[in-house]
Coordinates of C-alpha atoms in Angstrom, one line a residue:
M19 CA 0.0 0.0 0.0
N20 CA 1.3 3.4 -1.0
D21 CA 1.6 5.7 2.0
G22 CA 2.0 9.0 0.4
Q23 CA 5.7 8.7 -0.3
P24 CA 6.3 9.2 -4.1
G25 CA 8.0 6.3 -5.8
G26 CA 8.0 3.9 -2.8
T27 CA 6.0 1.6 -0.7
R28 CA 5.5 1.9 3.0
G29 CA 8.7 1.2 4.8
E30 CA 11.0 2.1 1.9
P31 CA 12.9 5.3 1.5
A32 CA 11.4 7.9 -0.7
G33 CA 12.6 7.6 -4.2
A34 CA 13.4 3.9 -4.0
T35 CA 12.5 1.9 -7.0
P36 CA 10.5 -1.4 -6.7
D37 CA 13.7 -3.3 -7.5
E38 CA 15.6 -1.5 -4.8
G39 CA 12.8 -2.2 -2.4
R40 CA 13.1 -5.9 -3.2
A41 CA 16.9 -6.1 -3.2
R42 CA 17.1 -7.2 0.4
S43 CA 19.4 -9.6 2.1
G44 CA 16.6 -11.6 3.7
D45 CA 17.9 -10.7 7.2
P46 CA 15.5 -8.3 9.0
F47 CA 18.4 -6.6 10.8
D48 CA 20.3 -5.9 7.6
D49 CA 17.2 -5.0 5.7
A50 CA 16.3 -2.4 8.3
L51 CA 19.7 -0.9 8.2
A52 CA 19.5 -0.7 4.4
L53 CA 16.2 1.1 4.7
V54 CA 17.5 3.6 7.3
N55 CA 20.7 4.2 5.3
G56 CA 19.3 3.9 1.8
P57 CA 19.0 6.6 -0.9
G58 CA 19.4 10.0 0.7
Q59 CA 20.7 8.4 4.0
P60 CA 24.3 7.5 3.3
R61 CA 25.8 5.1 5.8
V62 CA 28.8 6.3 7.7
P63 CA 30.9 3.6 9.4
P64 CA 31.5 4.1 13.2
A65 CA 35.2 4.6 12.8
A66 CA 34.9 7.3 10.1
E67 CA 36.5 10.6 11.0
A68 CA 34.3 13.6 11.5
A69 CA 36.1 15.4 8.6
T70 CA 34.5 13.0 6.2
V71 CA 31.0 14.2 7.0
R72 CA 31.4 17.9 7.1
A73 CA 28.9 18.6 4.4
P74 CA 25.8 20.4 5.5
Y75 CA 23.3 18.0 7.0
A76 CA 20.0 17.8 5.1
A77 CA 17.2 18.4 7.7
R78 CA 14.8 15.6 7.6
G79 CA 11.2 16.3 6.8
A80 CA 8.2 14.1 7.6
A81 CA 5.5 12.9 5.3
P82 CA 1.9 13.7 6.4
G83 CA 1.0 11.3 9.2
E84 CA 4.5 10.1 9.6
G85 CA 6.3 12.8 11.5
G86 CA 5.6 13.1 15.1
D87 CA 3.0 11.9 17.6
A88 CA -0.6 12.9 17.5
P89 CA -1.1 15.6 20.2
Y90 CA -3.6 15.5 22.9
T91 CA -6.8 17.0 21.6
P92 CA -8.2 19.8 23.7
G93 CA -11.8 19.3 24.8
D94 CA -11.2 15.9 26.3
P95 CA -14.6 14.5 27.1
Y96 CA -13.4 12.5 30.0
T97 CA -14.1 13.6 33.5
P98 CA -12.7 12.0 36.6
G99 CA -14.9 9.1 37.7
A100 CA -16.7 8.7 34.4
P101 CA -17.3 5.0 33.6
Y102 CA -16.5 3.4 30.3
T103 CA -19.5 3.4 28.0
P104 CA -20.6 -0.3 27.6
G105 CA -20.0 -1.6 24.1
D106 CA -18.3 1.5 22.8
P107 CA -14.7 1.9 21.9
Y108 CA -12.4 3.5 24.5
T109 CA -12.3 7.2 23.4
P110 CA -11.5 9.6 26.3
D111 CA -8.4 11.6 25.4
D112 CA -7.7 9.1 22.6
P113 CA -5.8 10.9 19.9
F114 CA -6.6 8.1 17.4
A115 CA -10.3 8.2 17.5
P116 CA -11.9 8.5 14.0
G117 CA -11.5 11.9 12.5
D118 CA -8.6 13.1 14.6
P119 CA -5.5 14.4 12.7
F120 CA -2.2 12.8 13.0
A121 CA -0.4 16.0 13.6
S122 CA 3.3 16.4 13.6
D123 CA 5.1 16.9 16.9
G124 CA 6.1 20.4 15.8
P125 CA 7.8 23.3 17.6
G126 CA 4.6 24.2 19.4
A127 CA 4.2 20.9 21.1
P128 CA 5.2 20.6 24.7
G129 CA 8.4 18.6 25.5
N130 CA 12.1 18.8 25.6
R131 CA 13.9 20.3 22.6
S132 CA 17.4 20.7 21.4
G133 CA 19.3 23.9 20.4
P134 CA 19.1 26.2 17.4
T135 CA 22.6 25.7 16.0
G136 CA 24.6 22.8 14.5
P137 CA 28.0 21.4 15.6
A138 CA 30.6 24.0 15.5
G139 CA 34.1 23.7 13.9
A140 CA 36.4 25.9 11.8
D141 CA 35.0 24.4 8.6
D142 CA 31.6 23.4 9.7
P143 CA 28.7 25.4 8.2
P144 CA 25.5 25.3 10.2
P145 CA 23.0 22.7 9.0
T146 CA 20.6 24.0 6.3
P147 CA 17.7 22.4 4.6
A148 CA 18.6 20.7 1.4
P149 CA 17.0 22.1 -1.7
G150 CA 14.0 20.3 -3.1
P151 CA 12.1 17.5 -1.4
R152 CA 13.5 16.4 1.9
P153 CA 14.3 12.7 2.4
T154 CA 12.0 11.0 4.9
P155 CA 13.5 8.4 7.3
A156 CA 12.2 4.9 6.7
A157 CA 10.4 4.1 9.9
V158 CA 10.6 0.4 10.9
P159 CA 7.9 -1.8 12.4
W160 CA 7.8 -1.7 16.2
Q161 CA 8.7 -5.4 16.8
L162 CA 11.6 -5.2 14.3
A163 CA 12.9 -2.0 16.0
R164 CA 13.1 -4.0 19.3
D165 CA 14.8 -6.8 17.6
I166 CA 17.4 -4.4 16.0
A167 CA 18.0 -2.9 19.5
R168 CA 18.7 -6.4 21.0
R169 CA 20.9 -7.4 18.1
A170 CA 22.9 -4.1 18.1
V171 CA 25.0 -5.5 20.9
T172 CA 27.2 -8.1 19.2
E173 CA 29.2 -8.9 22.3
P174 CA 28.3 -7.9 25.9
P175 CA 31.1 -6.3 28.0
A176 CA 33.6 -8.8 29.5
P177 CA 32.4 -10.5 32.6
L178 CA 33.7 -9.6 36.1
T179 CA 34.3 -11.9 39.1
S180 CA 33.3 -10.4 42.4
A181 CA 32.2 -11.4 45.9
L182 CA 28.7 -12.7 46.1
G183 CA 27.1 -9.5 47.4
A184 CA 28.6 -7.4 44.6
A185 CA 27.0 -9.5 42.0
L186 CA 23.4 -8.7 43.1
G187 CA 21.4 -7.3 40.2
R188 CA 23.9 -8.5 37.5
T189 CA 23.6 -11.3 35.0
L190 CA 25.4 -14.7 35.3
A191 CA 28.0 -14.9 32.6
A192 CA 28.2 -18.7 32.9
P193 CA 25.9 -21.4 34.2
L194 CA 25.8 -21.8 38.0
T195 CA 27.0 -25.4 38.6
A196 CA 26.8 -27.0 42.0
L197 CA 30.2 -27.4 43.7
T198 CA 28.8 -29.9 46.2
D199 CA 25.8 -32.2 46.8
L200 CA 22.9 -30.5 48.4
P201 CA 22.4 -31.5 51.2
S202 CA 26.0 -32.6 51.4
F203 CA 25.1 -35.3 53.9
D204 CA 21.9 -36.9 55.3
T205 CA 20.3 -34.4 57.7
S206 CA 17.3 -34.4 60.0
A207 CA 14.3 -32.5 58.8
M208 CA 12.7 -32.2 62.2
D209 CA 13.6 -32.1 66.0
G210 CA 13.1 -35.5 67.5
W211 CA 15.0 -38.8 67.6
A212 CA 17.1 -40.7 65.1
V213 CA 16.0 -44.3 65.3
A214 CA 17.4 -47.6 64.0
G215 CA 14.9 -50.3 63.0
P216 CA 11.5 -50.9 64.5
G217 CA 10.5 -49.7 68.0
P218 CA 10.4 -49.4 70.8
W219 CA 14.0 -48.1 71.0
R220 CA 16.5 -47.9 73.8
L221 CA 17.8 -44.4 74.7
D222 CA 21.2 -45.3 76.0
H223 CA 23.8 -42.8 77.3
P224 CA 26.8 -42.9 74.9
A225 CA 30.0 -44.2 76.3
G226 CA 31.8 -41.7 78.5
T227 CA 28.7 -39.6 79.4
P228 CA 27.1 -39.5 82.9
E229 CA 24.1 -41.7 83.4
A230 CA 22.1 -39.1 85.3
G231 CA 19.5 -37.1 83.3
S232 CA 18.4 -37.4 79.7
P233 CA 20.9 -38.8 77.2
P234 CA 22.6 -36.1 75.1
G235 CA 21.6 -35.7 71.5
I236 CA 23.1 -34.6 68.2
L237 CA 23.1 -30.9 67.4
A238 CA 23.4 -29.2 64.0
G239 CA 27.0 -28.6 63.2
H240 CA 28.2 -31.7 65.1
A241 CA 29.5 -34.8 63.3
P242 CA 28.4 -38.0 65.2
T243 CA 31.0 -40.8 65.2
D244 CA 29.1 -43.6 66.9
V245 CA 27.1 -46.1 64.9
L246 CA 23.4 -46.2 66.0
L247 CA 22.6 -49.9 66.7
D248 CA 19.4 -51.6 65.7
G249 CA 16.7 -51.0 68.3
H250 CA 18.4 -47.8 69.6
A251 CA 17.6 -44.1 69.3
I252 CA 19.2 -40.8 70.0
A253 CA 17.8 -37.3 70.2
I254 CA 18.6 -35.1 67.2
A255 CA 18.0 -31.5 66.2
T256 CA 16.8 -30.1 62.8
G257 CA 19.6 -29.8 60.4
A258 CA 21.9 -32.2 62.3
R259 CA 23.8 -34.9 60.5
I260 CA 22.1 -38.4 60.7
P261 CA 24.3 -40.9 62.4
S262 CA 25.3 -44.1 60.6
G263 CA 22.9 -46.9 61.2
A264 CA 19.8 -44.6 61.6
T265 CA 16.8 -45.5 59.5
A266 CA 14.3 -42.7 60.2
V267 CA 13.6 -39.7 62.4
L268 CA 10.7 -39.8 64.9
R269 CA 9.3 -36.3 65.5
S270 CA 9.4 -35.1 69.1
E271 CA 5.6 -34.6 69.2
H272 CA 5.1 -38.2 68.0
G273 CA 7.3 -40.0 70.5
E274 CA 6.9 -40.9 74.2
V275 CA 9.8 -41.7 76.5
R276 CA 9.1 -44.1 79.4
A277 CA 11.3 -45.4 82.2
P278 CA 10.6 -49.1 82.7
S279 CA 11.0 -50.7 86.2
G280 CA 14.0 -52.6 85.0
G281 CA 16.0 -49.4 84.5
G282 CA 17.0 -47.4 81.4
R283 CA 14.7 -45.5 79.1
R284 CA 12.5 -46.6 76.2
L285 CA 11.1 -44.5 73.3
Y286 CA 7.7 -45.5 72.0
A287 CA 5.8 -44.4 68.8
P288 CA 2.0 -44.7 68.4
Q289 CA 2.5 -46.2 64.9
P290 CA 5.3 -47.8 62.9
V291 CA 7.9 -45.3 61.5
P292 CA 8.6 -45.9 57.8
P293 CA 12.2 -45.9 56.7
G294 CA 13.5 -42.5 55.6
Q295 CA 10.8 -40.6 57.4
D296 CA 11.9 -36.9 58.0
I297 CA 15.4 -37.5 56.6
R298 CA 16.7 -35.2 53.9
P299 CA 19.0 -37.5 51.9
R300 CA 22.3 -36.4 50.6
G301 CA 21.9 -34.9 47.1
Q302 CA 18.1 -34.5 47.4
E303 CA 18.3 -31.0 45.8
C304 CA 21.2 -31.5 43.5
R305 CA 24.4 -33.5 42.9
R306 CA 27.8 -32.0 42.4
G307 CA 28.2 -30.8 38.8
D308 CA 24.4 -30.3 38.3
Q309 CA 23.5 -27.0 36.5
L310 CA 21.5 -24.9 38.9
L311 CA 20.9 -21.8 36.7
P312 CA 21.8 -21.0 33.1
A313 CA 24.0 -18.2 31.9
G314 CA 21.9 -15.0 31.5
A315 CA 20.0 -15.5 34.8
L316 CA 19.5 -12.4 36.9
V317 CA 21.4 -12.6 40.2
T318 CA 18.6 -12.0 42.8
P319 CA 18.9 -12.4 46.6
A320 CA 17.6 -16.0 46.2
V321 CA 20.3 -16.7 43.7
L322 CA 22.9 -15.4 46.1
G323 CA 21.6 -17.8 48.7
L324 CA 21.6 -20.7 46.3
A325 CA 25.2 -19.9 45.2
A326 CA 26.4 -19.8 48.8
A327 CA 24.7 -23.1 49.7
A328 CA 26.3 -24.7 46.6
G329 CA 29.8 -23.6 47.8
Y330 CA 30.5 -20.3 46.0
D331 CA 32.4 -17.4 47.5
E332 CA 32.4 -15.4 44.3
L333 CA 30.3 -15.2 41.1
T334 CA 31.3 -14.3 37.5
A335 CA 28.6 -12.0 36.1
R336 CA 28.2 -9.3 33.4
P337 CA 28.9 -5.7 34.6
R338 CA 25.9 -3.5 34.9
P339 CA 25.5 -1.3 31.8
R340 CA 26.5 2.4 32.2
A341 CA 24.2 5.0 30.9
E342 CA 24.1 8.8 30.7
V343 CA 20.9 10.9 30.3
F344 CA 21.2 14.3 28.5
V345 CA 18.1 16.4 28.8
L346 CA 17.9 19.0 25.9
G347 CA 16.1 22.3 25.9
D348 CA 16.4 25.8 27.3
E349 CA 12.7 25.9 28.0
L350 CA 13.0 23.4 30.9
L351 CA 13.0 24.3 34.6
D352 CA 14.4 22.0 37.3
H353 CA 12.3 23.4 40.1
G354 CA 9.2 25.5 40.8
L355 CA 6.1 26.1 38.8
P356 CA 6.0 26.6 35.1
R357 CA 6.3 30.3 34.2
E358 CA 7.0 32.7 31.3
G359 CA 6.6 30.0 28.7
R360 CA 9.0 27.6 30.4
I361 CA 7.9 24.2 31.7
R362 CA 9.2 21.7 34.3
D363 CA 11.6 19.0 33.1
A364 CA 9.7 15.7 33.7
L365 CA 12.1 13.4 32.0
G366 CA 15.2 13.9 34.0
P367 CA 13.5 13.0 37.3
M368 CA 11.9 10.0 35.6
L369 CA 14.5 8.4 33.3
V370 CA 17.4 7.9 35.7
P371 CA 15.4 6.1 38.4
W372 CA 13.8 4.0 35.6
L373 CA 17.2 3.0 34.4
H374 CA 18.2 2.1 38.0
A375 CA 15.1 -0.1 38.2
L376 CA 16.5 -1.9 35.0
G377 CA 19.8 -2.6 36.8
V378 CA 21.7 0.2 34.9
E379 CA 24.3 2.5 36.5
A380 CA 23.4 6.1 35.7
P381 CA 24.4 9.4 37.3
A382 CA 22.0 12.3 37.7
A383 CA 20.6 13.5 34.4
R384 CA 22.5 16.4 32.7
H385 CA 20.6 19.4 31.4
L386 CA 22.3 20.6 28.2
A387 CA 21.9 24.2 27.0
D388 CA 20.1 24.8 23.7
D389 CA 23.3 24.7 21.8
A390 CA 24.5 22.1 19.3
D391 CA 28.2 22.6 20.2
T392 CA 27.4 21.6 23.7
L393 CA 25.6 18.5 22.6
Y394 CA 28.4 17.6 20.2
A395 CA 31.0 18.0 23.0
A396 CA 28.9 16.0 25.5
L397 CA 28.5 13.1 23.1
A398 CA 32.1 13.1 22.1
D399 CA 33.3 13.1 25.7
S400 CA 30.9 10.5 27.1
T401 CA 32.3 7.1 27.9
A402 CA 28.9 5.5 28.8
D403 CA 27.8 2.3 27.1
V404 CA 24.5 4.1 26.2
V405 CA 23.7 7.8 26.0
I406 CA 20.0 8.7 26.2
T407 CA 19.0 12.1 24.8
T408 CA 15.5 13.6 25.2
G409 CA 14.1 15.7 22.4
G410 CA 15.6 16.9 19.2
T411 CA 14.9 13.7 17.3
A412 CA 12.3 15.1 14.8
S413 CA 12.8 17.5 12.0
G414 CA 12.1 20.9 13.6
P415 CA 14.4 23.9 13.2
V416 CA 15.9 23.3 16.7
D417 CA 16.3 19.5 16.4
H418 CA 20.0 18.8 16.1
V419 CA 20.5 15.2 17.2
H420 CA 20.7 14.0 13.6
P421 CA 23.3 16.5 12.4
T422 CA 25.3 15.9 15.5
L423 CA 25.4 12.2 14.9
R424 CA 26.5 12.8 11.4
G425 CA 29.3 15.0 12.7
L426 CA 30.4 12.3 15.1
G427 CA 30.5 9.7 12.3
A428 CA 27.8 7.6 14.0
E429 CA 25.9 4.9 12.3
V430 CA 22.1 5.1 12.4
L431 CA 20.4 1.8 13.1
V432 CA 16.8 2.9 13.6
D433 CA 15.5 6.2 12.5
G434 CA 11.8 6.3 13.3
V435 CA 9.5 3.5 14.5
E436 CA 6.0 2.7 13.4
V437 CA 4.6 3.2 17.0
R438 CA 2.5 5.9 18.7
P439 CA 3.4 7.7 20.8
G440 CA 7.1 8.0 20.2
H441 CA 7.4 7.7 16.4
P442 CA 10.5 10.0 16.0
M443 CA 12.8 7.9 18.2
L444 CA 16.2 6.7 17.0
L445 CA 19.0 4.3 17.7
A446 CA 22.6 5.0 16.6
R447 CA 26.0 3.3 17.1
L448 CA 28.5 6.0 18.3
A449 CA 31.4 3.6 18.3
P450 CA 31.9 -0.2 18.8
G451 CA 30.2 -1.0 22.1
R452 CA 28.7 2.4 22.5
H453 CA 25.2 3.5 21.4
L454 CA 22.8 6.4 21.6
V455 CA 19.1 6.2 22.0
G456 CA 17.3 9.4 21.0
L457 CA 13.9 9.8 22.8
P458 CA 11.2 12.2 21.7
G459 CA 10.7 15.2 24.0
N460 CA 7.0 14.5 24.9
P461 CA 7.0 12.5 28.2
L462 CA 4.9 9.5 27.3
A463 CA 6.5 9.4 23.9
A464 CA 9.9 9.2 25.7
V465 CA 8.6 6.3 27.8
S466 CA 7.6 4.6 24.5
G467 CA 11.1 5.0 23.2
L468 CA 12.6 3.8 26.4
C469 CA 10.6 0.6 26.3
T470 CA 11.0 0.1 22.5
L471 CA 14.7 0.8 22.0
A472 CA 16.6 1.4 25.3
E473 CA 15.3 -1.5 27.4
P474 CA 16.1 -4.2 24.8
L475 CA 19.5 -2.7 24.1
L476 CA 20.4 -2.4 27.8
C477 CA 19.2 -6.0 28.5
A478 CA 21.5 -7.2 25.7
L479 CA 24.4 -5.3 27.2
A480 CA 23.7 -6.9 30.5
G481 CA 23.6 -10.3 28.9
R482 CA 20.1 -10.8 30.1
R483 CA 17.7 -13.1 28.3
P484 CA 14.6 -11.3 27.0
A485 CA 11.4 -11.9 28.9
P486 CA 8.9 -14.1 27.1
P487 CA 5.8 -12.3 25.8
Y488 CA 3.1 -11.9 28.3
R489 CA -0.5 -11.6 27.1
V490 CA -3.6 -10.5 29.0
P491 CA -7.2 -9.8 27.7
L492 CA -8.4 -6.2 27.4
A493 CA -11.0 -5.0 29.8
A494 CA -12.3 -2.4 27.2
P495 CA -11.9 -1.6 23.5
V496 CA -9.0 0.5 22.3
H497 CA -8.7 2.5 19.1
G498 CA -5.7 1.8 16.9
H499 CA -3.6 3.8 14.6
P500 CA -4.4 2.9 10.9
H501 CA -0.8 1.7 10.3
D502 CA 1.3 1.9 13.5
T503 CA 1.5 0.0 16.7
R504 CA 0.2 1.8 19.8
L505 CA 1.5 1.6 23.4
V506 CA -1.3 2.3 25.8
P507 CA -0.9 2.4 29.6
V508 CA -3.1 -0.2 31.4
A509 CA -3.8 -1.3 34.9
Y510 CA -4.6 -4.9 36.0
R511 CA -8.2 -5.6 37.0
D512 CA -9.5 -8.8 38.5
D513 CA -12.8 -9.7 36.9
E514 CA -15.0 -12.3 38.7
R515 CA -15.9 -13.9 35.4
Y516 CA -12.8 -13.6 33.2
G517 CA -10.0 -13.3 35.8
L518 CA -7.1 -10.9 35.3
M519 CA -7.7 -8.3 32.6
A520 CA -5.9 -5.1 31.5
A521 CA -7.9 -1.9 31.7
P522 CA -6.8 0.9 29.5
L523 CA -6.2 4.1 31.4
H524 CA -7.2 7.7 30.6
F525 CA -4.6 10.4 30.0
H526 CA -2.4 8.6 27.5
G527 CA -1.6 11.4 25.1
P528 CA 2.0 11.8 24.0
A529 CA 2.6 14.7 26.4
M530 CA 1.0 13.1 29.4
L531 CA 2.3 11.1 32.3
R532 CA -0.8 10.8 34.4
G533 CA -1.8 7.5 32.7
I534 CA 1.6 5.8 32.9
A535 CA 2.0 6.9 36.6
A536 CA -1.1 4.8 37.4
A537 CA -0.2 1.9 35.1
D538 CA 1.1 -1.6 35.7
A539 CA 2.1 -2.1 32.0
L540 CA 1.9 -0.9 28.5
A541 CA -0.4 -2.8 26.2
V542 CA 0.9 -3.3 22.6
V543 CA -2.2 -2.4 20.5
P544 CA -1.9 -3.6 16.8
P545 CA -2.8 -1.3 13.9
G546 CA -6.6 -1.0 13.7
G547 CA -7.1 -1.4 17.4
A548 CA -8.4 -4.2 19.7
K549 CA -11.7 -5.2 21.2
R550 CA -12.6 -6.1 24.7
G551 CA -11.4 -9.6 25.4
N552 CA -8.6 -9.5 22.8
E553 CA -5.4 -10.8 24.3
L554 CA -2.6 -8.3 23.9
E555 CA 1.1 -8.4 24.6
L556 CA 2.0 -6.4 27.7
L557 CA 5.3 -4.6 28.5
E558 CA 5.4 -4.8 32.3
L559 CA 7.0 -1.9 34.1
P560 CA 10.2 -2.6 36.0
W561 CA 8.5 -2.5 39.4
P562 CA 6.0 -4.8 41.1
A563 CA 2.5 -4.8 39.6
G564 CA 0.0 -3.4 42.0
W565 CA 2.3 -0.7 43.3
S566 CA 0.7 1.8 40.9
A567 CA -2.3 3.9 41.9
G568 CA -4.2 2.2 39.1
W569 CA -4.9 -1.1 40.9
A570 CA -7.0 -2.0 43.8
P571 CA -8.7 -5.3 44.6
D572 CA -12.0 -3.7 45.3
T573 CA -12.0 -1.3 42.4
P574 CA -15.5 -1.3 40.8
T575 CA -15.4 -3.0 37.4
D576 CA -17.7 -0.6 35.5
W577 CA -16.6 -2.2 32.2
S578 CA -18.0 -5.6 33.2
A579 CA -21.1 -5.2 31.1
S580 CA -19.4 -4.0 27.9
G581 CA -20.2 -7.2 26.0
E582 CA -19.4 -10.9 25.8
L583 CA -15.8 -12.0 25.2

């Protein structure tokens, strides 16, 4: 289907011939790179010197409906507490309801922006629009963009060996293999008596112990040396080593000690004790050499406990990825109320803690002045594995991420994604092992870019296996974009009839955070939308579900009458 780009089909660069569109390698990763770096988008290898790309950068335009994210439409019919209308599509503050324009995320839209000038240099002219039609980046499908981000890391950083505690939150670089049997010897599972053979049993004092009082028992941490003879018993504590000759453990609450007239003590049980009762046999959990966890497993507190039990003092794990966040735009305030046309920076306070929740090391966000020289210098000086910028990824007069990347000799891997919000996001390789993720300036669009490109990239850097897709039925219909995927904040709801469902939340416009702040996940809505009961893939947020303000066990389910599944 032609999408308004002359001479090309959807997903191909403007001006590409049908033969060029078909001349693909067959590998989605390489095909996507060919689209991004096709006609009008020359590829620059990562190692290229900046001097080789000093020509003025052609500012990128956007075809109608392909540029930015549809803005929030004033006149939102939703009012707090209003129920969903049974049977009707979910429309409050929905920018993709029929008839709404897909407006570009232009200079007037709220959000973080970059500066008005290009990278400076003695021979560097400022970027100027190229004459004639402007080339349009070839946006890639959402799922392919995530795959490209994962595959952009060809080799995670070298693993590090550290003490157990220092490995918390990192990823195992090699399988965790048991260094010993677990348990390493037969142990008692209960307090009671170790018994040999059928009862009743004699409770004799071991040789060398006084005859007065109760016979001593075996405590945890002690290694018994005497063999327990048939028809005899000895007291034993939980976790203590079972003596040789013992056949079972009789729990203390099930046994009765009597003192017969003939002297000595006898232990009686109300019923026969089967062999092996309440004994944890050696190797019950694992044998030495067994694989306990595969490479790529996240080191959690429970993993640390398992590793210690299996004999480890150190673990070899991938280092945590290092990231920097650059917040662009002179219109942003870091405190106080919005004033004089300036707005509060919402992305700096949000993105760094989000990265920490993903197990990423990141210092406080840096606010860069609206100056391309400053952006150029910051990117050139950064040593982080991943640099995340906010704003400046579209084609406005103050959007300078693209020309700065050209000046640095970066290789663009993704330049626009078929997703709303967040369409003008990008991924570039700054150098081997170093990448940049450019997020749109609108807050929810930035979250979309973080989940689409940054999270898969960072997980690959950490050597972490991608989570399997998780699908949940929708609690209400959701409109879809005609061509692009949508990411919509949802909260879990427990329906008496249908079980766990995902309820779409209000306030999900590109410039809004109110919906995502109350969300448990983002629902991946396919082009054309989804009906109530349709199972959609969910991108869960990196904190426990139910922590958000959007979930409560006793929340009324006003959508329960909106039709049969």
